Amino acid sequence: MNHFKYRNNELYCEEVPVAKIAEEVGTPFYLYSHATITRHFNNFNNAFSKVKRLICYSVKANASAAILNLLNTLGSGLDIVSGGELFRGLKAGIPSDKIVYSGVGKRIDEIDYALETGILMFNVESLEELDLINTRAALLNRKAPVAIRVNPDVDPKTHPYISTGLKKNKFGIDIETAIKGYKTAKSLSHVDIIGIDCHIGSQITDIQPFSDALQSLKTLIKKLEELDIHIKYLDMGGGLGITYDDESPPQPGEYAEVIVSAIKDLSVQIILEPGRVIVGNAGILVTRALYKKKGSIKNFIIVDAGMNDLIRPTLYRAYHAVQPVNQGNEKWITADVVGPICETGDYLAQDRKIVEPGNGNLMAVMSAGAYGFMMSSNYCSRLKVPEVMVRDDQFHVIRERQTYEDLVTGESIPEFIGK
Ligand code: LLP
């Protein structure tokens, strides 16, 4: 069930007209559907109902407090990559023993914070990190639960910036070195080996790379058994793709089937770290058309949202559908939908056939719930936009629009200026 749909030519989010929210909140803003997030999480979780599993939502996709609180009520754990994400997760009430911590550059203060709060496991990304975690755990008189993030060298066939499981990527540890890492870990006094982890990339629309990665992990688990190293948790990371345009990614059921049948001869508990598949299609970015300009070879629709609000189109050449909030005008044009920022890369869509908006008309940039607001910035001193969540016929501003004062908060002028 799609919770962003037209009724009498007007786009609704659940039971609320998008235009009504725009009137109260102003534009641009991000808009999320409570029902969609809930359905996506439950679908994903239920797809694995045959096995013991822990779904650790990947906070980086969307870390807003309301979303984390909602996922907590649904029983989600978290995949984090920073002290800040740990702070947010704990604040949202997620139990620390449902939190896994990945990332190639964990700092000492972040490691200590995670040790003190008692997370489920560190996904270790280098032998040096393993050593540091052991040292810090010893100092804090703890035992650090660890998994090694293995780089299985499979091609996820996605955008190169979001491929993570190839030899040339900075992530994880290759299989041979991982065996060395496990042997070392076994000899360390303050780490407990509990898992094995991989994450091969994001927006993956083909099932094969997942099953290839899983086969490598299985072989490794068996080798480790021979070394008397027993793995309790197998963390498959995230990465399942969604439909932005005409992609047809595996559905959670198909994805789960492949994983569940591959692990049936192992006695491991599965951990998954979905991000995009939970929130991507649960959110849109609403913007207003400001001007139209006919260049000599192109048409431009200039809107009030820019690359600072949604960087995916320019960073990854990602496709986001752009739709009118009010239908009725049937005049189509081919145009670039661009923002107000002084960069040629400031576009939301390029050479796109769209319904021509009148100035002042609202437009919806679809599938913007994952890596949308989270990657937004204050570039050009533009204010970060509000986020709104709808549930049935209610809506709530879950994050306010920034103010000009917010832009200068924390800045200070040294006395030596002007001396
Ligand atoms: N686990 C780890 C260790 C990750 O690094 C990521 C994403 C995930 C889980 C969640 O992946 P997902 O299920 O969302 O694909 N900014 C990019 C995506 C970067 C993904 C980084 N890692 C984008 O806008 O497409």
Coordinates of C-alpha atoms and ligand atoms in Angstrom, one line a residue:
M1 CA 0.0 0.0 0.0
N2 CA 1.4 3.3 -1.1
H3 CA 0.8 6.0 1.5
F4 CA 1.8 8.8 -0.9
K5 CA -1.1 8.9 -3.4
Y6 CA -3.4 11.2 -5.3
R7 CA -7.0 11.8 -4.4
N8 CA -8.9 14.2 -6.6
N9 CA -5.6 15.2 -8.2
E10 CA -4.1 16.2 -4.9
L11 CA -1.1 14.4 -3.3
Y12 CA -1.8 13.0 0.1
C13 CA 0.5 11.5 2.7
E14 CA -1.7 9.0 4.5
E15 CA -4.9 11.1 5.3
V16 CA -3.3 14.5 5.1
P17 CA -3.0 16.7 1.9
V18 CA 0.6 17.5 1.4
A19 CA -0.4 21.1 0.4
K20 CA -2.0 21.6 3.8
I21 CA 1.3 20.8 5.5
A22 CA 3.2 23.1 3.1
E23 CA 0.8 25.9 4.0
E24 CA 1.5 25.5 7.7
V25 CA 5.2 24.6 7.7
G26 CA 6.4 26.5 4.6
T27 CA 8.8 24.9 2.0
P28 CA 11.0 23.1 1.5
F29 CA 10.4 20.3 4.0
Y30 CA 10.9 16.5 4.4
L31 CA 7.7 14.5 5.0
Y32 CA 7.6 11.0 6.3
S33 CA 4.8 8.4 6.6
H34 CA 4.5 6.6 9.9
A35 CA 2.5 3.8 8.3
T36 CA 5.1 3.2 5.6
I37 CA 8.1 3.1 8.1
T38 CA 6.1 0.7 10.2
R39 CA 5.1 -1.5 7.3
H40 CA 8.6 -1.6 5.9
F41 CA 10.1 -2.6 9.2
N42 CA 7.5 -5.2 10.0
N43 CA 7.8 -6.7 6.5
F44 CA 11.6 -6.9 6.7
N45 CA 11.5 -8.4 10.2
N46 CA 8.7 -10.9 9.5
A47 CA 10.6 -12.0 6.4
F48 CA 13.1 -13.6 8.8
S49 CA 10.6 -15.0 11.2
K50 CA 11.8 -18.5 10.7
V51 CA 15.1 -17.8 12.4
K52 CA 16.5 -16.1 15.4
R53 CA 17.3 -12.6 14.1
L54 CA 18.1 -9.1 15.2
I55 CA 17.2 -6.2 12.9
C56 CA 19.6 -3.3 13.5
Y57 CA 18.3 -0.4 11.6
S58 CA 21.2 1.6 10.1
V59 CA 20.9 5.0 11.8
K60 CA 22.8 6.9 9.1
A61 CA 19.9 6.5 6.7
N62 CA 17.7 8.7 8.9
A63 CA 18.6 9.5 12.5
S64 CA 15.7 11.8 13.4
A65 CA 14.6 11.2 17.0
A66 CA 11.0 10.5 16.1
I67 CA 12.0 7.8 13.6
L68 CA 14.4 6.2 16.1
N69 CA 11.6 6.2 18.7
L70 CA 9.2 4.7 16.3
L71 CA 11.6 1.9 15.3
N72 CA 12.3 1.3 19.0
T73 CA 8.5 0.6 19.6
L74 CA 8.7 -1.9 16.7
G75 CA 11.6 -3.7 18.4
S76 CA 14.5 -2.6 16.2
G77 CA 18.1 -2.6 17.3
L78 CA 20.6 -0.2 15.6
D79 CA 23.7 -0.2 13.4
I80 CA 25.8 2.8 14.4
V81 CA 29.0 4.4 13.0
S82 CA 29.7 7.1 15.5
G83 CA 29.5 8.2 19.1
G84 CA 26.8 10.7 18.0
E85 CA 24.7 7.8 16.6
L86 CA 25.1 5.9 19.8
F87 CA 24.0 8.9 21.8
R88 CA 20.9 9.3 19.6
G89 CA 20.0 5.6 19.8
L90 CA 20.3 5.5 23.6
K91 CA 18.3 8.7 23.9
A92 CA 15.6 7.0 21.8
G93 CA 15.5 4.2 24.3
I94 CA 17.1 1.5 22.1
P95 CA 18.6 -1.1 24.5
S96 CA 22.4 -1.0 24.2
D97 CA 22.5 -4.7 23.8
K98 CA 20.8 -4.3 20.5
I99 CA 23.4 -2.0 19.1
V100 CA 26.2 -2.9 16.7
Y101 CA 29.0 -0.5 15.9
S102 CA 30.7 -0.5 12.5
G103 CA 33.0 2.0 10.9
V104 CA 36.7 2.2 9.9
G105 CA 37.7 5.1 12.1
K106 CA 36.4 4.6 15.6
R107 CA 38.1 7.1 17.9
I108 CA 39.2 6.3 21.5
D109 CA 36.4 8.4 23.1
E110 CA 33.9 6.6 20.9
I111 CA 35.2 3.2 21.8
D112 CA 35.1 4.0 25.5
Y113 CA 31.6 5.3 25.2
A114 CA 30.5 2.1 23.5
L115 CA 32.3 0.0 26.1
E116 CA 30.7 1.9 28.9
T117 CA 27.2 1.6 27.6
G118 CA 27.6 -2.2 26.9
I119 CA 26.8 -2.5 23.2
L120 CA 26.1 -5.9 21.6
M121 CA 29.2 -5.9 19.4
F122 CA 32.0 -3.9 17.7
N123 CA 32.3 -4.7 14.0
V124 CA 36.1 -4.4 13.8
E125 CA 37.6 -3.1 10.6
S126 CA 41.3 -3.4 11.1
L127 CA 43.9 -5.3 13.2
E128 CA 45.0 -2.0 14.8
E129 CA 41.5 -1.3 15.8
L130 CA 41.2 -4.7 17.4
D131 CA 44.3 -4.1 19.4
L132 CA 43.0 -0.6 20.6
I133 CA 39.6 -2.0 21.6
N134 CA 41.4 -4.6 23.7
T135 CA 43.6 -2.0 25.4
R136 CA 40.6 0.3 26.1
A137 CA 38.5 -2.6 27.4
A138 CA 41.4 -3.6 29.7
L139 CA 41.6 0.0 31.0
L140 CA 37.9 0.1 31.7
N141 CA 37.9 -3.4 33.1
R142 CA 35.4 -4.7 30.5
K143 CA 35.4 -7.4 27.9
A144 CA 34.7 -6.1 24.4
P145 CA 32.3 -8.2 22.3
V146 CA 33.7 -8.2 18.8
A147 CA 33.0 -9.4 15.2
I148 CA 35.5 -8.9 12.4
R149 CA 34.1 -7.1 9.4
V150 CA 35.2 -9.2 6.5
N151 CA 35.7 -7.8 3.0
P152 CA 34.5 -10.7 0.8
D153 CA 35.6 -9.0 -2.4
V154 CA 32.3 -9.2 -4.2
D155 CA 31.0 -6.7 -6.7
P156 CA 27.6 -5.4 -5.5
K157 CA 27.1 -3.7 -9.0
T158 CA 25.9 -0.4 -7.5
H159 CA 27.3 3.1 -7.7
P160 CA 31.1 3.0 -7.0
Y161 CA 30.7 5.5 -4.1
I162 CA 28.4 3.1 -2.3
S163 CA 30.3 -0.2 -3.0
T164 CA 32.0 -1.3 0.1
G165 CA 32.9 -5.0 -0.3
L166 CA 35.5 -4.8 -3.0
K167 CA 39.3 -5.3 -2.3
K168 CA 39.9 -1.7 -3.4
N169 CA 37.5 -0.4 -0.8
K170 CA 38.6 0.8 2.6
F171 CA 36.1 -1.3 4.5
G172 CA 36.6 -4.5 6.4
I173 CA 39.5 -7.0 6.4
D174 CA 40.2 -9.5 3.6
I175 CA 39.5 -13.2 4.4
E176 CA 43.2 -14.3 4.9
T177 CA 43.9 -11.3 7.3
A178 CA 40.6 -11.9 9.0
I179 CA 41.7 -15.4 10.0
K180 CA 44.9 -13.9 11.4
G181 CA 42.7 -11.3 13.2
Y182 CA 40.5 -14.0 14.8
K183 CA 43.6 -15.9 16.0
T184 CA 44.9 -12.7 17.5
A185 CA 41.6 -11.9 19.1
K186 CA 41.5 -15.3 20.7
S187 CA 44.7 -14.5 22.5
L188 CA 43.6 -11.1 23.7
S189 CA 42.5 -10.8 27.3
H190 CA 39.8 -8.3 26.9
V191 CA 37.9 -9.2 23.8
D192 CA 35.3 -11.8 23.3
I193 CA 34.8 -13.1 19.8
I194 CA 31.1 -13.4 19.2
G195 CA 30.5 -12.5 15.5
I196 CA 31.4 -12.2 11.9
D197 CA 30.2 -9.2 9.8
C198 CA 30.1 -7.9 6.3
H199 CA 28.4 -5.1 4.4
I200 CA 29.1 -5.1 0.7
G201 CA 27.4 -1.9 -0.4
S202 CA 24.1 0.0 -0.7
Q203 CA 21.2 0.2 -3.2
I204 CA 21.9 -3.4 -4.3
T205 CA 19.2 -4.6 -6.7
D206 CA 20.5 -8.0 -7.5
I207 CA 20.4 -11.0 -5.1
Q208 CA 23.6 -12.6 -6.3
P209 CA 26.2 -10.4 -4.5
F210 CA 24.5 -11.1 -1.2
S211 CA 24.6 -14.9 -1.7
D212 CA 28.2 -14.7 -2.9
A213 CA 29.3 -12.8 0.2
L214 CA 27.4 -15.2 2.4
Q215 CA 29.2 -18.2 0.8
S216 CA 32.6 -16.6 1.6
L217 CA 31.5 -16.0 5.2
K218 CA 30.2 -19.5 5.6
T219 CA 33.6 -20.9 4.4
L220 CA 35.3 -18.7 6.9
I221 CA 33.0 -19.7 9.7
K222 CA 33.9 -23.3 9.0
K223 CA 37.6 -22.6 9.0
L224 CA 37.2 -20.8 12.3
E225 CA 35.4 -23.8 13.8
E226 CA 38.5 -25.8 13.1
L227 CA 40.5 -23.3 15.0
D228 CA 38.1 -23.7 17.9
I229 CA 36.6 -20.2 17.3
H230 CA 32.9 -20.2 17.5
I231 CA 30.7 -17.6 15.9
K232 CA 27.4 -16.7 17.5
Y233 CA 26.2 -13.8 15.3
L234 CA 26.4 -13.5 11.6
D235 CA 25.9 -9.9 10.6
M236 CA 25.0 -9.5 6.9
G237 CA 25.0 -5.7 7.0
G238 CA 22.5 -3.7 5.0
G239 CA 22.3 -2.8 1.3
L240 CA 19.0 -4.0 0.0
G241 CA 18.0 -1.6 -2.8
I242 CA 14.6 0.1 -3.4
T243 CA 12.7 1.3 -6.4
Y244 CA 13.5 4.9 -7.3
D245 CA 12.7 4.7 -11.0
D246 CA 12.3 1.3 -12.7
E247 CA 14.6 -0.9 -10.6
S248 CA 13.2 -4.1 -9.4
P249 CA 15.2 -5.1 -6.3
P250 CA 14.6 -8.4 -4.5
Q251 CA 11.7 -8.1 -2.1
P252 CA 12.6 -8.7 1.6
G253 CA 11.0 -12.2 1.3
E254 CA 13.3 -13.2 -1.5
Y255 CA 16.3 -11.7 0.2
A256 CA 15.5 -13.4 3.5
E257 CA 14.9 -16.8 1.7
V258 CA 18.4 -16.7 0.3
I259 CA 20.0 -15.9 3.7
V260 CA 17.8 -18.2 5.7
S261 CA 18.5 -21.2 3.5
A262 CA 22.2 -20.5 3.4
I263 CA 22.6 -20.4 7.2
K264 CA 20.4 -23.4 8.0
D265 CA 23.4 -25.7 8.6
L266 CA 25.0 -23.1 10.9
S267 CA 24.1 -22.4 14.5
V268 CA 24.3 -18.6 14.2
Q269 CA 21.9 -15.9 14.9
I270 CA 21.5 -13.5 12.0
I271 CA 21.8 -9.7 12.3
L272 CA 20.8 -7.4 9.5
E273 CA 21.4 -3.7 9.2
P274 CA 18.8 -2.3 6.7
G275 CA 18.6 1.5 6.3
R276 CA 17.3 2.6 2.9
V277 CA 14.7 -0.2 2.6
I278 CA 13.1 0.9 5.8
V279 CA 12.9 4.7 5.3
G280 CA 13.8 5.5 1.6
N281 CA 10.3 5.2 0.2
A282 CA 8.7 6.4 3.4
G283 CA 9.8 10.0 2.8
I284 CA 9.5 12.8 0.2
L285 CA 11.0 16.3 -0.1
V286 CA 8.5 19.0 -0.8
T287 CA 9.6 22.0 -2.6
R288 CA 8.1 25.0 -4.4
A289 CA 8.7 26.2 -8.0
L290 CA 10.1 29.7 -7.9
Y291 CA 10.9 30.6 -11.5
K292 CA 11.0 29.2 -15.0
K293 CA 13.8 30.0 -17.4
K294 CA 14.2 29.0 -21.0
G295 CA 17.9 28.7 -21.8
S296 CA 19.0 28.5 -25.4
I297 CA 19.3 24.7 -25.2
K298 CA 17.5 23.8 -22.0
N299 CA 14.5 24.6 -19.8
F300 CA 15.1 25.2 -16.2
I301 CA 12.6 24.9 -13.4
I302 CA 14.1 26.8 -10.4
V303 CA 12.8 25.5 -7.0
D304 CA 13.4 26.4 -3.4
A305 CA 15.2 23.1 -2.5
G306 CA 18.8 22.6 -3.5
M307 CA 21.8 20.3 -3.4
N308 CA 22.3 21.3 0.2
D309 CA 18.9 19.7 1.0
L310 CA 19.2 16.6 -1.1
I311 CA 22.7 15.9 -2.4
R312 CA 22.0 12.4 -3.9
P313 CA 21.2 13.5 -7.5
T314 CA 24.5 15.4 -7.9
L315 CA 26.7 13.1 -5.7
Y316 CA 25.6 9.8 -7.2
R317 CA 23.7 10.9 -10.2
A318 CA 20.8 9.3 -8.3
Y319 CA 17.3 9.4 -9.8
H320 CA 14.4 10.8 -7.7
A321 CA 11.0 11.1 -9.3
V322 CA 9.7 14.7 -9.3
Q323 CA 5.9 15.0 -9.2
P324 CA 3.4 17.8 -8.9
V325 CA 1.6 18.0 -5.6
N326 CA -1.5 19.1 -7.4
Q327 CA -2.3 17.4 -10.7
G328 CA -4.5 18.8 -13.4
N329 CA -2.1 20.6 -15.6
E330 CA -1.2 18.2 -18.4
K331 CA 1.5 20.3 -20.1
W332 CA 4.7 18.3 -20.1
I333 CA 8.2 19.7 -20.7
T334 CA 11.7 18.4 -20.5
A335 CA 13.7 20.5 -18.0
D336 CA 16.4 20.5 -15.4
V337 CA 14.9 21.0 -11.9
V338 CA 17.5 23.1 -10.2
G339 CA 18.0 24.8 -6.8
P340 CA 19.2 28.3 -5.8
I341 CA 22.8 27.3 -5.1
C342 CA 25.7 28.8 -7.0
E343 CA 27.0 25.5 -8.4
T344 CA 26.3 23.8 -11.7
G345 CA 25.8 20.5 -9.8
D346 CA 22.9 22.0 -7.9
Y347 CA 20.1 20.0 -9.5
L348 CA 17.4 17.6 -8.3
A349 CA 16.7 16.3 -11.8
Q350 CA 18.3 16.7 -15.2
D351 CA 16.7 16.5 -18.6
R352 CA 13.6 15.2 -17.0
K353 CA 10.2 15.0 -18.6
I354 CA 7.9 16.5 -16.0
V355 CA 4.5 18.2 -15.7
E356 CA 5.3 21.9 -16.1
P357 CA 4.7 23.6 -12.7
G358 CA 3.3 27.1 -12.5
N359 CA 5.4 29.5 -10.4
G360 CA 4.5 28.9 -6.7
N361 CA 3.3 25.4 -7.4
L362 CA 4.4 22.6 -5.0
M363 CA 6.5 19.7 -6.2
A364 CA 7.3 16.4 -4.5
V365 CA 10.7 14.8 -4.8
M366 CA 10.0 11.2 -4.2
S367 CA 11.9 8.4 -2.3
A368 CA 13.8 10.9 -0.3
G369 CA 13.5 9.4 3.2
A370 CA 16.9 7.8 3.3
Y371 CA 20.2 9.8 3.1
G372 CA 18.1 12.9 2.4
F373 CA 17.9 15.2 5.4
M374 CA 20.9 13.3 6.9
M375 CA 23.2 14.4 4.2
S376 CA 21.9 18.0 4.1
S377 CA 24.1 20.9 5.0
N378 CA 24.1 24.6 5.7
Y379 CA 26.0 25.3 2.5
C380 CA 25.4 28.9 1.2
S381 CA 24.1 29.6 4.7
R382 CA 20.8 28.0 3.8
L383 CA 18.7 26.8 6.8
K384 CA 18.2 23.1 7.3
V385 CA 14.6 22.3 6.5
P386 CA 12.0 20.9 8.8
E387 CA 11.0 17.3 9.0
V388 CA 7.3 16.3 9.4
M389 CA 5.8 13.0 10.2
V390 CA 2.2 12.0 9.3
R391 CA 0.2 9.4 11.1
D392 CA -3.3 8.8 9.7
D393 CA -4.9 12.3 9.7
Q394 CA -2.4 14.0 12.0
F395 CA 0.9 15.6 11.3
H396 CA 3.7 16.7 13.6
V397 CA 6.9 18.7 13.0
I398 CA 9.5 16.3 14.2
R399 CA 12.3 18.8 13.5
E400 CA 11.9 22.5 13.2
R401 CA 13.3 24.6 10.4
Q402 CA 16.5 26.2 11.5
T403 CA 16.6 30.0 12.1
Y404 CA 19.2 32.5 11.0
E405 CA 20.4 32.6 14.7
D406 CA 21.0 28.8 14.5
L407 CA 23.4 29.5 11.7
V408 CA 25.8 31.5 13.9
T409 CA 25.3 29.5 17.1
G410 CA 28.6 28.4 18.6
E411 CA 30.7 30.8 16.5
S412 CA 32.9 33.4 18.3
I413 CA 35.0 36.3 17.2
P414 CA 38.6 36.3 18.5
E415 CA 39.7 39.5 20.3
F416 CA 42.7 39.8 18.0
I417 CA 40.5 40.7 15.1
G418 CA 40.7 44.4 14.4
K419 CA 43.6 45.0 16.9
Ligands
LLP1 N1 25.6 -1.1 7.5 C1 26.7 -0.5 7.2 C2 28.0 -0.9 7.8 C3 26.7 0.6 6.3 O1 27.8 1.2 6.0 C4 25.5 0.9 5.7 C5 25.4 2.0 4.7 C6 24.3 0.2 6.0 C7 24.4 -0.8 7.0 C8 22.9 0.6 5.5 O2 22.9 0.4 4.1 P1 21.5 0.5 3.4 O3 20.6 -0.6 3.9 O4 20.9 1.8 3.7 O5 21.8 0.3 2.0 N2 24.6 8.0 1.1 C9 24.4 6.9 0.2 C10 24.4 5.5 0.9 C11 25.5 5.3 1.8 C12 25.4 4.0 2.5 C13 26.5 3.8 3.5 N3 26.4 2.7 4.3 C14 23.2 7.1 -0.6 O6 22.6 8.2 -0.5 O7 22.8 6.3 -1.5

